[in-house]
Amino acid sequence: MASINAESLFKKSDDLLFDPALIPAELQMTLPSGYVVRPLSRTDNQTRSNTSFLKTLEVLTTVGAITDEAFQERFQYLKEHSDKYFTIVIEDMNVPATTPRSATSSSPSLVTPGRGKIVAAGTVLVERKFIRQLGLVGHIEDIAVAADQQGKKLGLRIIETLKAIGQSQGCYKVILDCSEKNVPFYEKCGFERKGVEMGWYV
Ligand code: ACO
């Protein structure tokens, strides 16, 4: 796949969480052949497509049973705040669709989200502050690479994409919390230790 970017691969569609043009073309080029990075789509619920966004998140923690209606409701909320929530996925388009969606692309040069298999995901959440002259901070959350896809630099590409999106939104820093065992991974992604994570669970 030469000279591709998310904008040329995916129609700017109401199905996508945000404008795919925010994903730098050069990041698309660094992925393995047939893999694409794109915004989350409202069709990424497993019950509607061949993809497995929620399944991918299970490498992080329990996801639970999420109905199609609940998925759509949450997606719609994120979409209505699409200057704040940027969730991306990497889809392996080499995987043949077993449950094709009814809607197909009208152009063969355009990729239909959900025709392949989602293998990685991540989110950057843009916080609007008063300090730093109304500064913006990006919070990276829920980075997940499917167990059988780890070690292919997909995690790195997800982080690079989220950093680029955060920068494009005007964030003066992008931060995240992680476990000790993931520190070397995030150091490889250009992060350094800052402060201490604290938590309060209800
Ligand atoms: N320890 C040391 N180095 C690591 C580790 C690790 N645990 N994980 C990755 N690396 C290194 C790789 O060796 C590679 O180094 P190289 O460039 O020298 O070859 C580099 O980091 C990039 O690795 P990737 O192949 O991009 O890593 P991967 O695609 O496997 O993704 C991730 C890493 C996201 C941690 C994945 O293993 C995963 O999904 N784990 C389970 C869920 C998880 O822990 N997610 C992170 C939660 S924290 C958060 O969401 C903010």
mmCIF file of C-alpha atoms and ligand atoms in Angstrom:
data_model
loop_
_atom_site.group_PDB
_atom_site.id
_atom_site.type_symbol
_atom_site.label_atom_id
_atom_site.label_comp_id
_atom_site.label_asym_id
_atom_site.label_seq_id
_atom_site.Cartn_x
_atom_site.Cartn_y
_atom_site.Cartn_z
ATOM 1 C CA MET A 1 0.000 0.000 0.000
ATOM 2 C CA ALA A 2 1.895 3.061 -1.198
ATOM 3 C CA SER A 3 1.065 6.744 -0.621
ATOM 4 C CA ILE A 4 -1.782 6.138 1.743
ATOM 5 C CA ASN A 5 -3.176 8.016 4.646
ATOM 6 C CA ALA A 6 -6.263 7.521 6.716
ATOM 7 C CA GLU A 7 -8.010 10.308 4.819
ATOM 8 C CA SER A 8 -7.518 8.631 1.442
ATOM 9 C CA LEU A 9 -8.283 5.166 2.826
ATOM 10 C CA PHE A 10 -11.477 5.970 4.653
ATOM 11 C CA LYS A 11 -14.271 8.200 3.519
ATOM 12 C CA LYS A 12 -14.788 11.021 6.009
ATOM 13 C CA SER A 13 -17.897 9.423 7.322
ATOM 14 C CA ASP A 14 -20.352 9.971 10.101
ATOM 15 C CA ASP A 15 -19.492 6.416 11.173
ATOM 16 C CA LEU A 16 -15.955 7.487 12.160
ATOM 17 C CA LEU A 17 -15.331 9.058 15.558
ATOM 18 C CA PHE A 18 -13.225 11.919 14.172
ATOM 19 C CA ASP A 19 -11.722 13.207 10.934
ATOM 20 C CA PRO A 20 -9.217 10.580 9.663
ATOM 21 C CA ALA A 21 -7.093 13.416 8.225
ATOM 22 C CA LEU A 22 -5.765 13.899 11.787
ATOM 23 C CA ILE A 23 -3.800 10.657 11.409
ATOM 24 C CA PRO A 24 -0.434 11.437 9.774
ATOM 25 C CA ALA A 25 0.157 9.651 6.454
ATOM 26 C CA GLU A 26 3.698 8.678 7.416
ATOM 27 C CA LEU A 27 2.407 6.636 10.363
ATOM 28 C CA GLN A 28 0.214 4.590 8.042
ATOM 29 C CA MET A 29 3.323 3.742 6.039
ATOM 30 C CA THR A 30 5.122 2.274 9.074
ATOM 31 C CA LEU A 31 2.525 -0.464 9.640
ATOM 32 C CA PRO A 32 2.870 -4.055 8.411
ATOM 33 C CA SER A 33 1.430 -4.652 4.925
ATOM 34 C CA GLY A 34 -2.366 -4.686 4.920
ATOM 35 C CA TYR A 35 -2.669 -3.035 8.347
ATOM 36 C CA VAL A 36 -4.356 0.366 8.663
ATOM 37 C CA VAL A 37 -4.730 2.803 11.541
ATOM 38 C CA ARG A 38 -8.026 4.694 11.651
ATOM 39 C CA PRO A 39 -10.505 6.365 14.005
ATOM 40 C CA LEU A 40 -12.903 4.077 15.875
ATOM 41 C CA SER A 41 -16.080 3.472 13.860
ATOM 42 C CA ARG A 42 -19.629 3.117 15.141
ATOM 43 C CA THR A 43 -19.626 -0.186 13.212
ATOM 44 C CA ASP A 44 -16.805 -1.580 15.350
ATOM 45 C CA ASN A 45 -19.175 -3.310 17.698
ATOM 46 C CA GLN A 46 -18.652 -7.036 17.245
ATOM 47 C CA THR A 47 -22.306 -7.706 16.709
ATOM 48 C CA ARG A 48 -22.210 -5.500 13.613
ATOM 49 C CA SER A 49 -18.949 -6.412 11.973
ATOM 50 C CA ASN A 50 -16.072 -8.809 11.676
ATOM 51 C CA THR A 51 -13.911 -6.672 13.924
ATOM 52 C CA SER A 52 -13.200 -7.087 17.592
ATOM 53 C CA PHE A 53 -12.597 -3.736 19.277
ATOM 54 C CA LEU A 54 -14.103 -4.809 22.596
ATOM 55 C CA LYS A 55 -12.303 -8.157 22.429
ATOM 56 C CA THR A 56 -8.997 -6.327 21.879
ATOM 57 C CA LEU A 57 -9.591 -4.282 25.044
ATOM 58 C CA GLU A 58 -9.805 -7.491 27.075
ATOM 59 C CA VAL A 59 -5.989 -7.643 27.256
ATOM 60 C CA LEU A 60 -6.333 -4.663 29.613
ATOM 61 C CA THR A 61 -9.089 -5.720 31.983
ATOM 62 C CA THR A 62 -12.648 -7.011 32.134
ATOM 63 C CA VAL A 63 -14.801 -5.379 29.464
ATOM 64 C CA GLY A 64 -18.083 -7.036 30.361
ATOM 65 C CA ALA A 65 -21.131 -7.675 28.215
ATOM 66 C CA ILE A 66 -21.924 -4.549 26.211
ATOM 67 C CA THR A 67 -25.091 -4.569 24.136
ATOM 68 C CA ASP A 68 -25.148 -3.039 20.693
ATOM 69 C CA GLU A 69 -27.466 -0.312 21.998
ATOM 70 C CA ALA A 70 -25.091 0.527 24.857
ATOM 71 C CA PHE A 71 -22.123 0.576 22.473
ATOM 72 C CA GLN A 72 -23.962 2.935 20.118
ATOM 73 C CA GLU A 73 -24.951 5.221 22.995
ATOM 74 C CA ARG A 74 -21.373 5.468 24.247
ATOM 75 C CA PHE A 75 -20.036 5.975 20.709
ATOM 76 C CA GLN A 76 -22.552 8.770 20.126
ATOM 77 C CA TYR A 77 -21.459 10.518 23.339
ATOM 78 C CA LEU A 78 -17.810 10.360 22.251
ATOM 79 C CA LYS A 79 -18.759 11.570 18.778
ATOM 80 C CA GLU A 80 -20.578 14.570 20.248
ATOM 81 C CA HIS A 81 -17.322 15.382 22.072
ATOM 82 C CA SER A 82 -15.046 14.570 19.188
ATOM 83 C CA ASP A 83 -12.700 17.479 19.991
ATOM 84 C CA LYS A 84 -11.978 15.648 23.255
ATOM 85 C CA TYR A 85 -12.072 11.887 22.632
ATOM 86 C CA PHE A 86 -9.768 10.404 20.005
ATOM 87 C CA THR A 87 -9.949 6.616 19.964
ATOM 88 C CA ILE A 88 -8.010 4.848 17.233
ATOM 89 C CA VAL A 89 -7.739 1.249 16.127
ATOM 90 C CA ILE A 90 -5.352 -0.727 13.943
ATOM 91 C CA GLU A 91 -7.198 -3.067 11.606
ATOM 92 C CA ASP A 92 -5.593 -6.052 9.855
ATOM 93 C CA MET A 93 -7.223 -6.001 6.430
ATOM 94 C CA ASN A 94 -5.514 -9.280 5.440
ATOM 95 C CA VAL A 95 -8.102 -11.182 7.450
ATOM 96 C CA PRO A 96 -11.049 -12.212 5.260
ATOM 97 C CA ALA A 97 -14.394 -11.013 6.531
ATOM 98 C CA THR A 98 -16.547 -13.804 7.947
ATOM 99 C CA THR A 99 -19.550 -11.627 8.725
ATOM 100 C CA PRO A 100 -19.497 -8.863 6.106
ATOM 101 C CA ARG A 101 -21.388 -5.697 6.805
ATOM 102 C CA SER A 102 -24.318 -4.872 4.607
ATOM 103 C CA ALA A 103 -22.891 -1.447 3.739
ATOM 104 C CA THR A 104 -19.971 -1.695 1.317
ATOM 105 C CA SER A 105 -17.682 0.954 -0.075
ATOM 106 C CA SER A 106 -18.686 2.355 -3.437
ATOM 107 C CA SER A 107 -15.022 2.716 -4.433
ATOM 108 C CA PRO A 108 -12.494 -0.146 -4.410
ATOM 109 C CA SER A 109 -9.767 2.303 -3.351
ATOM 110 C CA LEU A 110 -11.623 3.005 -0.123
ATOM 111 C CA VAL A 111 -11.409 0.642 2.804
ATOM 112 C CA THR A 112 -14.596 -0.250 4.631
ATOM 113 C CA PRO A 113 -14.005 -0.314 8.396
ATOM 114 C CA GLY A 114 -14.927 -3.718 9.775
ATOM 115 C CA ARG A 115 -13.839 -5.775 6.748
ATOM 116 C CA GLY A 116 -10.719 -6.910 8.560
ATOM 117 C CA LYS A 117 -9.912 -7.567 12.203
ATOM 118 C CA ILE A 118 -9.079 -5.017 14.865
ATOM 119 C CA VAL A 119 -5.764 -5.914 16.474
ATOM 120 C CA ALA A 120 -4.867 -2.813 18.520
ATOM 121 C CA ALA A 121 -6.519 0.240 20.050
ATOM 122 C CA GLY A 122 -5.832 3.336 22.112
ATOM 123 C CA THR A 123 -7.278 6.689 23.132
ATOM 124 C CA VAL A 124 -6.022 10.206 23.746
ATOM 125 C CA LEU A 125 -8.345 12.370 25.800
ATOM 126 C CA VAL A 126 -7.801 16.141 25.536
ATOM 127 C CA GLU A 127 -8.268 17.956 28.845
ATOM 128 C CA ARG A 128 -8.978 21.707 28.808
ATOM 129 C CA LYS A 129 -7.218 23.486 31.691
ATOM 130 C CA PHE A 130 -7.144 26.997 33.155
ATOM 131 C CA ILE A 131 -3.447 26.827 33.994
ATOM 132 C CA ARG A 132 -0.812 27.374 31.339
ATOM 133 C CA GLN A 133 -3.045 30.028 29.799
ATOM 134 C CA LEU A 134 -5.936 27.666 29.179
ATOM 135 C CA GLY A 135 -3.511 24.907 28.241
ATOM 136 C CA LEU A 136 -4.517 21.544 26.799
ATOM 137 C CA VAL A 137 -3.186 18.222 28.122
ATOM 138 C CA GLY A 138 -3.478 14.886 26.330
ATOM 139 C CA HIS A 139 -4.165 11.821 28.463
ATOM 140 C CA ILE A 140 -3.327 8.501 26.834
ATOM 141 C CA GLU A 141 -5.652 5.729 27.945
ATOM 142 C CA ASP A 142 -6.491 2.075 27.253
ATOM 143 C CA ILE A 143 -3.620 1.008 25.029
ATOM 144 C CA ALA A 144 -4.258 -2.559 23.922
ATOM 145 C CA VAL A 145 -2.606 -4.856 21.410
ATOM 146 C CA ALA A 146 -4.162 -8.301 20.865
ATOM 147 C CA ALA A 147 -2.068 -10.987 22.561
ATOM 148 C CA ASP A 148 -1.138 -12.693 19.272
ATOM 149 C CA GLN A 149 -0.094 -9.359 17.687
ATOM 150 C CA GLN A 150 2.241 -8.061 20.382
ATOM 151 C CA GLY A 151 5.881 -7.439 19.471
ATOM 152 C CA LYS A 152 5.104 -6.132 15.945
ATOM 153 C CA LYS A 153 5.482 -2.466 16.948
ATOM 154 C CA LEU A 154 1.721 -1.939 16.827
ATOM 155 C CA GLY A 155 1.735 -0.544 20.376
ATOM 156 C CA LEU A 156 4.479 1.876 19.369
ATOM 157 C CA ARG A 157 2.483 2.978 16.285
ATOM 158 C CA ILE A 158 -0.650 3.505 18.368
ATOM 159 C CA ILE A 159 1.308 5.732 20.774
ATOM 160 C CA GLU A 160 3.001 7.660 17.950
ATOM 161 C CA THR A 161 -0.405 8.290 16.370
ATOM 162 C CA LEU A 162 -1.962 9.449 19.653
ATOM 163 C CA LYS A 163 1.006 11.747 20.363
ATOM 164 C CA ALA A 164 0.623 13.274 16.884
ATOM 165 C CA ILE A 165 -3.114 13.795 17.411
ATOM 166 C CA GLY A 166 -2.478 15.388 20.822
ATOM 167 C CA GLN A 167 0.106 17.702 19.283
ATOM 168 C CA SER A 168 -2.252 18.608 16.422
ATOM 169 C CA GLN A 169 -4.902 19.596 18.992
ATOM 170 C CA GLY A 170 -2.426 21.952 20.702
ATOM 171 C CA CYS A 171 -1.596 19.885 23.808
ATOM 172 C CA TYR A 172 1.506 21.162 25.600
ATOM 173 C CA LYS A 173 2.112 17.671 27.022
ATOM 174 C CA VAL A 174 0.773 14.145 26.694
ATOM 175 C CA ILE A 175 0.806 11.982 29.817
ATOM 176 C CA LEU A 176 -0.251 8.500 30.930
ATOM 177 C CA ASP A 177 -0.319 6.135 33.882
ATOM 178 C CA CYS A 178 1.074 2.621 33.573
ATOM 179 C CA SER A 179 2.326 -0.347 35.550
ATOM 180 C CA GLU A 180 6.021 -0.789 36.327
ATOM 181 C CA LYS A 181 6.310 -3.592 33.779
ATOM 182 C CA ASN A 182 5.225 -1.302 30.949
ATOM 183 C CA VAL A 183 7.726 1.459 31.781
ATOM 184 C CA PRO A 184 10.352 0.145 29.297
ATOM 185 C CA PHE A 185 7.719 0.114 26.525
ATOM 186 C CA TYR A 186 6.699 3.725 27.170
ATOM 187 C CA GLU A 187 10.347 4.782 27.413
ATOM 188 C CA LYS A 188 10.802 3.314 23.921
ATOM 189 C CA CYS A 189 7.826 5.481 22.898
ATOM 190 C CA GLY A 190 9.614 8.626 24.119
ATOM 191 C CA PHE A 191 8.043 9.025 27.575
ATOM 192 C CA GLU A 192 9.933 9.592 30.819
ATOM 193 C CA ARG A 193 9.008 9.041 34.458
ATOM 194 C CA LYS A 194 7.222 12.035 36.004
ATOM 195 C CA GLY A 195 5.516 12.057 39.393
ATOM 196 C CA VAL A 196 3.663 9.158 40.990
ATOM 197 C CA GLU A 197 0.323 7.662 40.005
ATOM 198 C CA MET A 198 -2.331 7.594 42.762
ATOM 199 C CA GLY A 199 -5.724 5.896 42.620
ATOM 200 C CA TRP A 200 -8.978 5.735 44.545
ATOM 201 C CA TYR A 201 -11.370 2.962 43.643
ATOM 202 C CA VAL A 202 -15.045 3.177 44.629
HETATM 203 N N1 ACO B 1 9.171 -4.540 28.484
HETATM 204 C C1 ACO B 1 10.252 -4.103 27.783
HETATM 205 N N2 ACO B 1 10.175 -3.665 26.485
HETATM 206 C C2 ACO B 1 8.966 -3.726 25.886
HETATM 207 C C3 ACO B 1 7.804 -4.193 26.550
HETATM 208 C C4 ACO B 1 7.951 -4.605 27.921
HETATM 209 N N3 ACO B 1 6.887 -5.013 28.641
HETATM 210 N N4 ACO B 1 6.763 -4.143 25.679
HETATM 211 C C5 ACO B 1 7.266 -3.657 24.519
HETATM 212 N N5 ACO B 1 8.580 -3.406 24.659
HETATM 213 C C6 ACO B 1 9.499 -2.849 23.650
HETATM 214 C C7 ACO B 1 9.610 -3.747 22.433
HETATM 215 O O1 ACO B 1 10.592 -4.745 22.609
HETATM 216 C C8 ACO B 1 9.978 -2.735 21.355
HETATM 217 O O2 ACO B 1 11.341 -2.418 21.494
HETATM 218 P P1 ACO B 1 12.320 -2.267 20.204
HETATM 219 O O3 ACO B 1 11.822 -1.044 19.470
HETATM 220 O O4 ACO B 1 13.679 -2.087 20.785
HETATM 221 O O5 ACO B 1 12.156 -3.507 19.398
HETATM 222 C C9 ACO B 1 9.181 -1.485 21.747
HETATM 223 O O6 ACO B 1 8.930 -1.621 23.159
HETATM 224 C C10 ACO B 1 7.856 -1.363 21.020
HETATM 225 O O7 ACO B 1 7.108 -2.551 21.286
HETATM 226 P P2 ACO B 1 5.789 -2.935 20.492
HETATM 227 O O8 ACO B 1 6.045 -4.096 19.588
HETATM 228 O O9 ACO B 1 5.213 -1.725 19.858
HETATM 229 O O10 ACO B 1 4.859 -3.417 21.688
HETATM 230 P P3 ACO B 1 3.441 -4.084 21.567
HETATM 231 O O11 ACO B 1 2.841 -3.901 20.231
HETATM 232 O O12 ACO B 1 3.545 -5.482 22.055
HETATM 233 O O13 ACO B 1 2.582 -3.223 22.601
HETATM 234 C C11 ACO B 1 1.757 -3.151 24.865
HETATM 235 C C12 ACO B 1 2.991 -3.072 23.951
HETATM 236 C C13 ACO B 1 0.763 -2.066 24.478
HETATM 237 C C14 ACO B 1 2.210 -2.941 26.306
HETATM 238 C C15 ACO B 1 1.130 -4.553 24.657
HETATM 239 O O14 ACO B 1 2.056 -5.538 25.069
HETATM 240 C C16 ACO B 1 -0.184 -4.766 25.394
HETATM 241 O O15 ACO B 1 -1.268 -4.511 24.849
HETATM 242 N N6 ACO B 1 -0.117 -5.276 26.636
HETATM 243 C C17 ACO B 1 -1.314 -5.618 27.419
HETATM 244 C C18 ACO B 1 -2.144 -4.394 27.796
HETATM 245 C C19 ACO B 1 -1.316 -3.297 28.438
HETATM 246 O O16 ACO B 1 -0.554 -3.523 29.375
HETATM 247 N N7 ACO B 1 -1.519 -2.072 27.937
HETATM 248 C C20 ACO B 1 -0.876 -0.871 28.429
HETATM 249 C C21 ACO B 1 -1.660 -0.333 29.593
HETATM 250 S S1 ACO B 1 -1.102 1.284 30.134
HETATM 251 C C22 ACO B 1 -2.141 2.411 29.332
HETATM 252 O O17 ACO B 1 -3.100 2.029 28.701
HETATM 253 C C23 ACO B 1 -1.815 3.876 29.424
#
